[in-house]
Coordinates of C-alpha atoms in Angstrom, one line a residue:
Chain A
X1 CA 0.0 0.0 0.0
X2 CA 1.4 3.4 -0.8
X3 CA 2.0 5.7 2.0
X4 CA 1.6 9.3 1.6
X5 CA 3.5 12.3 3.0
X6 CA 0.9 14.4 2.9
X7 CA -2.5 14.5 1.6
X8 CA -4.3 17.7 1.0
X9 CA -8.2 17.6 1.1
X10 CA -10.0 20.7 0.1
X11 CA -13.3 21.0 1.8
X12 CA -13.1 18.5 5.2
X13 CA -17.0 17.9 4.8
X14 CA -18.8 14.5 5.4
X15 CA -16.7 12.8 2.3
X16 CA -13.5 14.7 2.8
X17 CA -13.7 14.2 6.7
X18 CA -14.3 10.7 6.2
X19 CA -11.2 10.2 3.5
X20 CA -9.2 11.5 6.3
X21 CA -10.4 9.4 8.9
X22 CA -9.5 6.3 7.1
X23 CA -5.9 7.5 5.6
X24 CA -5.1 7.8 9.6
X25 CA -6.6 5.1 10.8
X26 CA -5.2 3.0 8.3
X27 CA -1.8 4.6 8.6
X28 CA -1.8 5.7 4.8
X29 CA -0.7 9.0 5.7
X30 CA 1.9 11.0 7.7
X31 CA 0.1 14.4 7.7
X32 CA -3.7 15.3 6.5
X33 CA -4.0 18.9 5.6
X34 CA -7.8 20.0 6.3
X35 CA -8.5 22.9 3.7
X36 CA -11.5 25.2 4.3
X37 CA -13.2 28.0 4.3
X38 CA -14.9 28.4 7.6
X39 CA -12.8 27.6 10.8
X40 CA -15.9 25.6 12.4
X41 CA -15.4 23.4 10.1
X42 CA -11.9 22.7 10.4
X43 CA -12.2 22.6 14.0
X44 CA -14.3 20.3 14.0
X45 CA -12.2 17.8 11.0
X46 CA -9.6 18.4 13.9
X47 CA -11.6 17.7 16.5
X48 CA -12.9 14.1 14.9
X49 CA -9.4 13.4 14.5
X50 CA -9.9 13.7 10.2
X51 CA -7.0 15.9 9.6
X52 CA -4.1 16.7 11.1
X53 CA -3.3 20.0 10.1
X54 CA -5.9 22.4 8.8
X55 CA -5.7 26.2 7.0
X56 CA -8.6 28.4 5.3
X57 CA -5.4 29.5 2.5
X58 CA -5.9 26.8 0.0
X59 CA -3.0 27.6 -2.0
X60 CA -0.7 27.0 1.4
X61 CA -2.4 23.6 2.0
X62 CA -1.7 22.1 -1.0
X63 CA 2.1 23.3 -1.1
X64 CA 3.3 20.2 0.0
X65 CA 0.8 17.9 -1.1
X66 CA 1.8 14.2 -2.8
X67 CA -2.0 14.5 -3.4
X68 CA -4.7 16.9 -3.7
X69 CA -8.6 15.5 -3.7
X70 CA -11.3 18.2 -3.9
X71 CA -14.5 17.6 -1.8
X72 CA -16.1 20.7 -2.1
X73 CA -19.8 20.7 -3.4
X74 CA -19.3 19.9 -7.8
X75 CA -20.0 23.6 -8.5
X76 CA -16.7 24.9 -7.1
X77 CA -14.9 21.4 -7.9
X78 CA -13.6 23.2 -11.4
X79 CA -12.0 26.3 -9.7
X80 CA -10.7 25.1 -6.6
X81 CA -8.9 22.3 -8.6
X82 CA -7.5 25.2 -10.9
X83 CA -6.3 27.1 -7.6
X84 CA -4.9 23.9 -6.2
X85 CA -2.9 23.3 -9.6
X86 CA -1.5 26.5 -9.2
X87 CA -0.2 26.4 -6.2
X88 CA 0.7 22.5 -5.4
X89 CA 4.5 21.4 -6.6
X90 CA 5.3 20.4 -10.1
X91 CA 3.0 17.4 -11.5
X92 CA 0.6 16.8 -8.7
X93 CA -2.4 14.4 -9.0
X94 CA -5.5 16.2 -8.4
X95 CA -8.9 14.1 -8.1
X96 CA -12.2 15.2 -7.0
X97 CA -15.3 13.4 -5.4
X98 CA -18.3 15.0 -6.9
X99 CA -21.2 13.3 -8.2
X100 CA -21.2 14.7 -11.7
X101 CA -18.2 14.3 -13.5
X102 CA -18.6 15.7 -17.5
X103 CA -18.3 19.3 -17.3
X104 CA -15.7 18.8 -14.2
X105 CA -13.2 16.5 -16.6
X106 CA -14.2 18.5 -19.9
X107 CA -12.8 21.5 -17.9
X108 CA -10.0 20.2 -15.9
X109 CA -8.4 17.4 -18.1
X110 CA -4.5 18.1 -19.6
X111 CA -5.8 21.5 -18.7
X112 CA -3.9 22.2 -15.5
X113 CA -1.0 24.6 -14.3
X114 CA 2.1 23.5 -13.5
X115 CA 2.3 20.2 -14.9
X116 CA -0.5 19.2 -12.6
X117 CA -2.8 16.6 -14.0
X118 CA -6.7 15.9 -12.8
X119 CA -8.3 12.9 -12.7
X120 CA -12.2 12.3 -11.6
X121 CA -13.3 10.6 -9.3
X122 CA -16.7 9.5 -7.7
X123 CA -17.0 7.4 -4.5
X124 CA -20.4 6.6 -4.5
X125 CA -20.9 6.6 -0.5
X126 CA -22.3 9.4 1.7
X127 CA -25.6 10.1 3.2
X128 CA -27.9 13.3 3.6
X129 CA -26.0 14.4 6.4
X130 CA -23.4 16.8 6.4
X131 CA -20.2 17.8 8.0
X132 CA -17.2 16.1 9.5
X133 CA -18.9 15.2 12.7
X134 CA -20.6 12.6 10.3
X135 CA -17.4 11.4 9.3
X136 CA -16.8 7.6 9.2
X137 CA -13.3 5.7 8.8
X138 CA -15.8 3.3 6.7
X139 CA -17.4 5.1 4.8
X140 CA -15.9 3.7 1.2
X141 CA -15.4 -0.1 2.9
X142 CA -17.5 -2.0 -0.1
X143 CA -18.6 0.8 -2.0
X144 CA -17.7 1.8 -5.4
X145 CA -15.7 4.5 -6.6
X146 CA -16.3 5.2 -10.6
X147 CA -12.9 6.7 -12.0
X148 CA -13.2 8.7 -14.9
X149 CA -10.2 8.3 -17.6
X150 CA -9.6 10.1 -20.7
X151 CA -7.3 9.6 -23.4
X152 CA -5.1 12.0 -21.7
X153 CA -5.1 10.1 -18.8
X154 CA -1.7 8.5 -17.9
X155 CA -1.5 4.7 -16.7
X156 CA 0.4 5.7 -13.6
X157 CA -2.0 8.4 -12.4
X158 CA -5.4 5.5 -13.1
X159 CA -3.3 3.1 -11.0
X160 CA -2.4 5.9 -8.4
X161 CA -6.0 6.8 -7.7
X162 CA -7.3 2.6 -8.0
X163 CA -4.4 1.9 -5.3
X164 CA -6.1 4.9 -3.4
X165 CA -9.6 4.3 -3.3
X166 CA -8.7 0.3 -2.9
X167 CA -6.6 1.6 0.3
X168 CA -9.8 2.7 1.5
X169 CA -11.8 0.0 0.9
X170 CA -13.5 1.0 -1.7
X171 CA -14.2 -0.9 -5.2
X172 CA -12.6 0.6 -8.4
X173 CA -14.5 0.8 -11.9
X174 CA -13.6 2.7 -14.5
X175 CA -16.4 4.4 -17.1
X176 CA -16.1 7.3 -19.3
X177 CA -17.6 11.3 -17.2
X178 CA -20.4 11.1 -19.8
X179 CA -21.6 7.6 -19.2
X180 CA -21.1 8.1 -15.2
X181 CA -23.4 11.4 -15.6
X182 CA -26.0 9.5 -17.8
X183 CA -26.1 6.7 -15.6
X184 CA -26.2 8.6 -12.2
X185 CA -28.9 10.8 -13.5
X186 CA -31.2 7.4 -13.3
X187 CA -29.5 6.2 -9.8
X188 CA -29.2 9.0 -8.0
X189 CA -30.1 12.4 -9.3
X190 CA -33.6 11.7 -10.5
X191 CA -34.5 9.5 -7.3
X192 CA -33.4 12.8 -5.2
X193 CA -35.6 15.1 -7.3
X194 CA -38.4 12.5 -6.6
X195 CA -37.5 12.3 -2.6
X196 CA -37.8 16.3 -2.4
X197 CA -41.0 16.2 -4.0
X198 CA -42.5 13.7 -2.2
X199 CA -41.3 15.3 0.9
X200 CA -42.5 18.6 -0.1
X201 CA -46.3 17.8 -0.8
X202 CA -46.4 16.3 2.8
X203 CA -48.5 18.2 5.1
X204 CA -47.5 18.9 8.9
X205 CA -51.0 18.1 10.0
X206 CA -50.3 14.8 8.9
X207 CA -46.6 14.3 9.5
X208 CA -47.4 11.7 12.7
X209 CA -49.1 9.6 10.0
X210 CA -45.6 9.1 8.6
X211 CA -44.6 5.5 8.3
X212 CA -41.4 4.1 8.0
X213 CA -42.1 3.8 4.1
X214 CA -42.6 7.9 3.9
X215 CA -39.4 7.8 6.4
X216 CA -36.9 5.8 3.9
X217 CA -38.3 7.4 0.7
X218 CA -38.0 10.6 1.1
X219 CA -34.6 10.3 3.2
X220 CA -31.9 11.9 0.8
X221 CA -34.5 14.6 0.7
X222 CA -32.7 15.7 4.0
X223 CA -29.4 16.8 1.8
X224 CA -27.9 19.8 1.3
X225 CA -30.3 22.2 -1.4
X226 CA -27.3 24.2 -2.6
X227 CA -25.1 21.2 -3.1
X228 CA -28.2 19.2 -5.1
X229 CA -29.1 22.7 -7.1
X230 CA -25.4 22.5 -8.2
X231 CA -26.0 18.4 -9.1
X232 CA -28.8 19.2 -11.2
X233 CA -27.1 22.2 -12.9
X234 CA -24.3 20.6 -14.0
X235 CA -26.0 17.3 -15.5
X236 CA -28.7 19.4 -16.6
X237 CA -29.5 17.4 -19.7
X238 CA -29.0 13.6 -18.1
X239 CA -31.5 14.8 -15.4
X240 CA -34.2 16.0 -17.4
X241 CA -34.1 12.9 -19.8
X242 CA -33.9 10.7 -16.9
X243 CA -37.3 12.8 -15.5
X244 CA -38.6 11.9 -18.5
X245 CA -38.4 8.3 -18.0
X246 CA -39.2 8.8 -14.8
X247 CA -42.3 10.5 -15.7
X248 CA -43.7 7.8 -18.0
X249 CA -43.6 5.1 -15.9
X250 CA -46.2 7.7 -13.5
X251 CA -47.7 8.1 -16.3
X252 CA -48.5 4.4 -16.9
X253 CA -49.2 4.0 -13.3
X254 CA -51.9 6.4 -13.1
X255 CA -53.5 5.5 -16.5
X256 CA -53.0 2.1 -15.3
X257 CA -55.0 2.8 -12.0
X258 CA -57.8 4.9 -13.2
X259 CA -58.2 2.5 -15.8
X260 CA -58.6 -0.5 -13.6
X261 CA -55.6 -2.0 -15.3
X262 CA -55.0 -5.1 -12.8
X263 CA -52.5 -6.3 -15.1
X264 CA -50.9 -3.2 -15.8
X265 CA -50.5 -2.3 -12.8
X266 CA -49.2 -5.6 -11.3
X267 CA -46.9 -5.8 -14.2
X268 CA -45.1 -2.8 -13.1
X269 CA -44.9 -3.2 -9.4
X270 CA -43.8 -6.6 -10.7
X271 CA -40.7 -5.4 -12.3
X272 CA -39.9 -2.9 -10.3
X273 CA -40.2 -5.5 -7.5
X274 CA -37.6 -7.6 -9.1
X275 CA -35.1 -4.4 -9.8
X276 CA -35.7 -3.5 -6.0
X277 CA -35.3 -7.4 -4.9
X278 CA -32.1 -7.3 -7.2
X279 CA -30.8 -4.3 -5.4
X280 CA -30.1 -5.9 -2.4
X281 CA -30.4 -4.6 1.1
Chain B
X1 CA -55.0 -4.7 30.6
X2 CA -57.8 -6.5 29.0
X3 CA -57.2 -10.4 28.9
X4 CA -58.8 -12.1 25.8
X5 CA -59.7 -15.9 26.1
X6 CA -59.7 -16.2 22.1
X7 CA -57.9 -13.7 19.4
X8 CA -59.3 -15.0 16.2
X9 CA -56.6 -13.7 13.5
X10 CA -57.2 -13.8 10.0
X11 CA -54.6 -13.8 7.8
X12 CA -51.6 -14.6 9.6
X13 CA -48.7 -13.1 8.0
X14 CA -46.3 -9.7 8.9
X15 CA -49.1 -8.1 10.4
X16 CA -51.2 -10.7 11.5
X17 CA -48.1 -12.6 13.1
X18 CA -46.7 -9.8 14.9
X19 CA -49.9 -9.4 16.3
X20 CA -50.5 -12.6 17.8
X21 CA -46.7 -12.6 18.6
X22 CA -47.0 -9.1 20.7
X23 CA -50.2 -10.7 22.4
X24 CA -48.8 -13.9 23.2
X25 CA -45.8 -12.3 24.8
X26 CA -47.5 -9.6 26.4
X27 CA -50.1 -12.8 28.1
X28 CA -53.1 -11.1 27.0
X29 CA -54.8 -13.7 25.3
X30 CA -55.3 -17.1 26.4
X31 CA -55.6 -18.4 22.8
X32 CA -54.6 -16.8 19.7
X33 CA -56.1 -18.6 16.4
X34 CA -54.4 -18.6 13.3
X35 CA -56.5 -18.9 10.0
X36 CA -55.8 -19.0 6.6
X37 CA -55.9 -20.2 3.1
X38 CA -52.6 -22.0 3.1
X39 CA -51.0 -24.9 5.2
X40 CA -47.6 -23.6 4.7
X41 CA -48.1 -20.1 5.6
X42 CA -50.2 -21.6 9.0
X43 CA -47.0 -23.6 9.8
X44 CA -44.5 -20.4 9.9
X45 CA -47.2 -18.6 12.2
X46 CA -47.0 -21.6 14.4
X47 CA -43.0 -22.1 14.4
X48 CA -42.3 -18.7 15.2
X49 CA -45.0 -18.5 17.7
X50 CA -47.3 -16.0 16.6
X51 CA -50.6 -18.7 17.1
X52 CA -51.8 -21.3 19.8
X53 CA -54.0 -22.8 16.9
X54 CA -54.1 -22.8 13.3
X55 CA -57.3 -23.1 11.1
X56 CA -58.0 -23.4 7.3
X57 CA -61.8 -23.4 8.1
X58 CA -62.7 -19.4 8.6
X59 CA -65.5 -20.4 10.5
X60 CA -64.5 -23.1 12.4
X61 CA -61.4 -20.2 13.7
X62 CA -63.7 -17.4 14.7
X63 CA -66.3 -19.3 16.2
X64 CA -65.0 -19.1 19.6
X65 CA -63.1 -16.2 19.3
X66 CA -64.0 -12.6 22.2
X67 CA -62.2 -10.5 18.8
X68 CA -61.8 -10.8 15.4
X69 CA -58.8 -9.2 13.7
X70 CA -59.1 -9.6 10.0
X71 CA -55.2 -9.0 8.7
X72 CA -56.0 -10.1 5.3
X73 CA -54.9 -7.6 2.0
X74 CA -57.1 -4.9 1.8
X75 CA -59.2 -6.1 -1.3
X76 CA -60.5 -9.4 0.5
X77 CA -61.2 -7.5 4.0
X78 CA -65.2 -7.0 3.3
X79 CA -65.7 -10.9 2.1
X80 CA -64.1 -12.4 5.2
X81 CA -65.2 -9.5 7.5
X82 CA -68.7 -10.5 6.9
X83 CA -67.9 -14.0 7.3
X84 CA -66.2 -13.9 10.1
X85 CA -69.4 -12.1 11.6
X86 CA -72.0 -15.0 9.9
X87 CA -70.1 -17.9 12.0
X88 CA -68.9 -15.7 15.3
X89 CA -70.7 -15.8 18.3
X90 CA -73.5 -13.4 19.0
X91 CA -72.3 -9.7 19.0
X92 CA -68.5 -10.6 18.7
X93 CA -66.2 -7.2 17.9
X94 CA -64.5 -7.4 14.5
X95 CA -61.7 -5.3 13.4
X96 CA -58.8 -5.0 10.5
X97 CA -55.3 -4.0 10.3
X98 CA -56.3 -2.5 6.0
X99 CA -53.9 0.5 4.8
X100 CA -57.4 1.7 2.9
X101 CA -60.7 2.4 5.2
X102 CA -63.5 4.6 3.5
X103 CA -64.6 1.4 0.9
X104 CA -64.4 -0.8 4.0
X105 CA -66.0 0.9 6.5
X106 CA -68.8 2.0 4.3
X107 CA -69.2 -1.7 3.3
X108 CA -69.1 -3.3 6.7
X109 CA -70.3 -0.5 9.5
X110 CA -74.0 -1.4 11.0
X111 CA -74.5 -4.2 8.3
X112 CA -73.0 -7.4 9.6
X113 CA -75.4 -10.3 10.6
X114 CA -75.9 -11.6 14.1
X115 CA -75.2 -8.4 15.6
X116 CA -71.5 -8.7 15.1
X117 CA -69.7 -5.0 15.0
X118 CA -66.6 -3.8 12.6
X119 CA -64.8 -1.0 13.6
X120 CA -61.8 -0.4 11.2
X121 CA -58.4 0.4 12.4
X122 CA -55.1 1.2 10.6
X123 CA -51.7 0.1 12.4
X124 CA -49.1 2.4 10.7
X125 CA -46.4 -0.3 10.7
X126 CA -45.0 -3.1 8.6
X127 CA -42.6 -3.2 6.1
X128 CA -41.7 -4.1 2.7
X129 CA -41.8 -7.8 4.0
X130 CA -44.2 -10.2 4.1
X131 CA -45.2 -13.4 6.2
X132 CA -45.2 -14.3 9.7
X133 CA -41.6 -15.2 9.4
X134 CA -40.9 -11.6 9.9
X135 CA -43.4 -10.8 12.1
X136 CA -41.8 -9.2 15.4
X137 CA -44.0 -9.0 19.1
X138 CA -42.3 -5.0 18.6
X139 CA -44.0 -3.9 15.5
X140 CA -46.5 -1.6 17.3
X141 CA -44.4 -0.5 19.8
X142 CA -44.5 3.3 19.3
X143 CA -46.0 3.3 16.0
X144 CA -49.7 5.1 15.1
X145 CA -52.8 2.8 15.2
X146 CA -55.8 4.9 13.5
X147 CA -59.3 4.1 14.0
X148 CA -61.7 4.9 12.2
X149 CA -65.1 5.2 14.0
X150 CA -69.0 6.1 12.6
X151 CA -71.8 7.2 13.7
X152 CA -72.8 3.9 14.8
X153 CA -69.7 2.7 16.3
X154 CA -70.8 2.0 19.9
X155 CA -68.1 3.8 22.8
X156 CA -67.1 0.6 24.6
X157 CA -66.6 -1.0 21.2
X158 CA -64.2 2.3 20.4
X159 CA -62.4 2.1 23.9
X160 CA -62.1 -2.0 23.7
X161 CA -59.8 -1.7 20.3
X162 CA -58.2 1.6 21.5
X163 CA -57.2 -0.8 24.9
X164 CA -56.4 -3.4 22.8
X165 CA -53.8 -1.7 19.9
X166 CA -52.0 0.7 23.3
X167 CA -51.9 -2.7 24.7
X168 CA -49.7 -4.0 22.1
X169 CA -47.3 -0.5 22.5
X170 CA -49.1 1.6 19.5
X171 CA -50.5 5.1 19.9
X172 CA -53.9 5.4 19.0
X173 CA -55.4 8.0 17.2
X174 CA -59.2 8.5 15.3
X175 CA -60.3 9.9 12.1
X176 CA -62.7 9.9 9.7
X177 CA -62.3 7.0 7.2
X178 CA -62.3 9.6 4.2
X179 CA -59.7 11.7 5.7
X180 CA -57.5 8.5 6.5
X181 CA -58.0 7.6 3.2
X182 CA -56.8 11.0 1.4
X183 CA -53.8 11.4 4.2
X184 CA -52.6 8.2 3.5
X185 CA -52.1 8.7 -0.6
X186 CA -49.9 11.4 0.4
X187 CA -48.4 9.7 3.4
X188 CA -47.9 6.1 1.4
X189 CA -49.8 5.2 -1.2
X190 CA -48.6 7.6 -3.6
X191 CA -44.7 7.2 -2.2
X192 CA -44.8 3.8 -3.0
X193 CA -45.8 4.8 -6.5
X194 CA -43.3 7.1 -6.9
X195 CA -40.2 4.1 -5.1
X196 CA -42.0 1.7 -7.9
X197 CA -41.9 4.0 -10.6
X198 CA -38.0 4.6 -9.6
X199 CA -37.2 1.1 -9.2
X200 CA -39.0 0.1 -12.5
X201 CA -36.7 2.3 -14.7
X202 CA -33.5 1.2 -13.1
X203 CA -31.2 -0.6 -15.8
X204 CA -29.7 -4.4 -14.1
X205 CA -26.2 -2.9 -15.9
X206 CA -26.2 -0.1 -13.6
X207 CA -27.4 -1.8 -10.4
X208 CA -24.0 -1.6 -9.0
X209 CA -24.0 1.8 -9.4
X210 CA -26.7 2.1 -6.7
X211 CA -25.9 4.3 -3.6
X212 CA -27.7 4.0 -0.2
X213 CA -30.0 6.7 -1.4
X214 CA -31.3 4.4 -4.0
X215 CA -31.7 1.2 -1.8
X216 CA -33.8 3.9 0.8
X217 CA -35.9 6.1 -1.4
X218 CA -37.0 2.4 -3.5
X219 CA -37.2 0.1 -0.2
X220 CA -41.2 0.1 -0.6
X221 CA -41.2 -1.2 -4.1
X222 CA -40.3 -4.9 -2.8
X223 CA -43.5 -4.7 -1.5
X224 CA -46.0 -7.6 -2.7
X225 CA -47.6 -6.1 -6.0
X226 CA -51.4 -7.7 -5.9
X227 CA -51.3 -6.2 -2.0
X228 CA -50.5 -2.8 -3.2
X229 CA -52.5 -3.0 -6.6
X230 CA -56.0 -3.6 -4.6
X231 CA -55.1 -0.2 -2.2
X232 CA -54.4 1.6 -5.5
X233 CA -57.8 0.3 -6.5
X234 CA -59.4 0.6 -3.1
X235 CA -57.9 4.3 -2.8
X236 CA -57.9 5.0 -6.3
X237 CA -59.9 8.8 -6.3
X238 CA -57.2 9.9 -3.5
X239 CA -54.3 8.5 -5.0
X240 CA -54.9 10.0 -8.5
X241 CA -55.4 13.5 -6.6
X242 CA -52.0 13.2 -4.4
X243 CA -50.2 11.7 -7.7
X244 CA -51.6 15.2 -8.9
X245 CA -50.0 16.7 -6.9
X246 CA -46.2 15.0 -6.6
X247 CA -46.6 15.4 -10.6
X248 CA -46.8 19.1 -10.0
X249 CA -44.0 19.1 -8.2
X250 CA -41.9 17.3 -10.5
X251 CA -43.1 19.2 -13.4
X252 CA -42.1 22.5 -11.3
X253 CA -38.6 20.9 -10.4
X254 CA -38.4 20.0 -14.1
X255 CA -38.9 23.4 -15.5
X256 CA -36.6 25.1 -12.8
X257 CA -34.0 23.0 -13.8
X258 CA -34.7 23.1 -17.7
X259 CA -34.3 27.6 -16.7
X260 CA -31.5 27.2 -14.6
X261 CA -33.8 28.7 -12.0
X262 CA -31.7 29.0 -9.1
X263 CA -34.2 30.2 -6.5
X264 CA -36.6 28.3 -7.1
X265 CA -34.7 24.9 -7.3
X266 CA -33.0 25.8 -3.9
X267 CA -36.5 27.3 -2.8
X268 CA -38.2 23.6 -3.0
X269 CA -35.4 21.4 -2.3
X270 CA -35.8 23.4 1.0
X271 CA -39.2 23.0 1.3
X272 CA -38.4 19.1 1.1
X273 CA -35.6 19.1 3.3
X274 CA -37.4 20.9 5.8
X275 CA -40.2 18.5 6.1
X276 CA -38.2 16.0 5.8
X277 CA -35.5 16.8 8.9
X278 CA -39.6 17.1 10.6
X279 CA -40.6 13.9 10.0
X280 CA -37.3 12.5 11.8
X281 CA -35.6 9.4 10.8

């Protein structure tokens, strides 16, 4: 397992507290820089024991850096990799953690300062809570994180990040930005857009009537709006072609149901029984 | 505490199970009868303890019984409600555990023979399971019980079920059967919809791509489709009007996003959180 001198993690948030959490615990790291812009937050990366040095001046956290990974929300990824680039030594790997990856990759890749080369990635682990006191050392034990290659991409960089995400536990796939956005749009974005509006028609006078169904659909409606308005800006299209699917199978639902379609209807809940089953738990 | 010589239960599978279970370990019924339509199912309610006696014969099982609990899915509650009441004892208190109430009340309240009395309740728990194998002597503990009086539904027969569900741990509540029935398309019906129509568009190549958000918002679609298809039906006016509803709400979400309206994408994602963090987890 590679060791690190020093990892740099811009925005020590639930993901970036968590990366740090695990490089300590699992010894990956000598030093953890905590990179911020509020000193609550860094306190409390300290404080959790996610970072071992912290500092709101990006461009002096990533000085020293073997390796820079951006957590902030995916509309400032772009920029704060750019900034990082500038300031980290000669040829630095930079990789990300956001949950869209086209427009980040189409604007960051053999496009950096310095030498410095980017390369996405998406560990598909988190929760709707926020913050570093959420933080969890296993947080990426058996999930997936999708790397996102190019053409430009170097071998040694793919291997760098695999080795890195593997040292955390995580599972390694590779897919092309565009294909990860497309595909997330159905797995993740669209299901949040469908949480928040299920969780906005409820009612307070009936909240108490709330069931533990209600409770586990409308969950991830509980994340953060800016960070999800960001989301759904930046895989605009994928989203609202995804909605669309989405949208017809309502569609056939309710014509199914006003229709007294028995079959219909148990034809769908069928197959989306067997997708769900398929899911696991 | 009210002790019962003889719980008839019909239909004895999550709901029905657990129920016998939370009797049985709480002592307060000397017998609790199991019937139903299959051997097999019978057996499971036996192993795991959820019945004293087990019954194919519906009127054989109630014939003895002080209560009547009919646990069956919603579209067979009337038939074997009113059975139940031609073969139990003069006067004997009959109840349900159906996720729909206005179709049954209205088919069942003051018009059962031999002076037998249904009074409809609602026990806000369960789960995308089914059969007694899961059933669990906790499931009420905590969790909303609403019954759903008439005019006609006598007091002692109102305080002997609201005795019996705080009995097994549930907090009892009453409303009208219509207003259970439009709360609970906004509360559940239409949710699971929404977790079917999710899970129904989900590709078996991107399964692994599937992040706890996923598995949470779609938990509900592994629910048994001909159970949920006869509460579509049995709910169907309500369901159409709160599917309404989540539709405007997509189709606002939509057109925000299609703008690249800021405000208002942040405005109802906050909405959603909002009630969401209310509803608690």
């Amino acid at each position: 397992m590679k060791r690190f001198k020093a990892v740099a993690i811009v925005g020590a948030g639930l993901i970036g507290g968590s990366i740090g959490l695990a490089l300590r615990e699992r010894g990956l790291a000598d030093s953890v820089i905590g990179i911020g812009r509020r000193q609550q937050s860094l306190r409390t990366a300290r404080r959790v024991g996610a970072v071992t040095n912290t500092t709101v001046d990006l461009e002096k956290g990533v000085a020293e850096a073997d390796l820079v990974i951006v957590c902030t929300p995916v509309g400032r990824i772009v920029e704060d990799a750019r900034r990082a680039a500038a300031a980290a030594r000669e040829g630095t790997l930079i990789t990300d953690a956001g949950s869209t990856k086209r427009t980040i990759v189409e604007a960051l890749d053999a496009d950096l300062p310095r030498g410095c080369r980017f390369l996405g990635s998406h560990p598909i682990a988190g929760s709707e809570k926020t913050g570093a006191s959420h933080a969890r050392a296993d947080l990426f034990v058996g999930r997936l994180t999708v790397l996102t290659p190019t053409k430009n991409t170097r071998a040694e960089d793919f291997d760098a990040l695999e080795e890195f995400w593997s040292s955390l536990g995580s599972v390694v796939i590779q897919m092309p930005a565009g294909e990860h956005d497309r595909a997330l749009a159905i797995t993740s974005h669209v299901p949040h857009l469908t949480a928040a509006a299920l969780a906005s028609i409820q009612s307070e006078c009936h909240f108490r009537l709330a069931g533990s169904g209600l409770l586990d659909a409308t969950r991830i409606a509980s994340g953060d709006p800016v960070l999800w308005r960001q989301i759904f800006q930046l895989n605009r299209e994928n989203v609202l072609s995804a909605l669309d699917q989405l949208e017809g199978r309502l569609t056939a639902l309710r014509t199914a149901i006003a229709n007294d379609d028995v079959a219909t209807l148990e034809q769908i809940l069928s197959v989306a029984k067997k997708n769900r089953d398929a899911l696991g738990s």
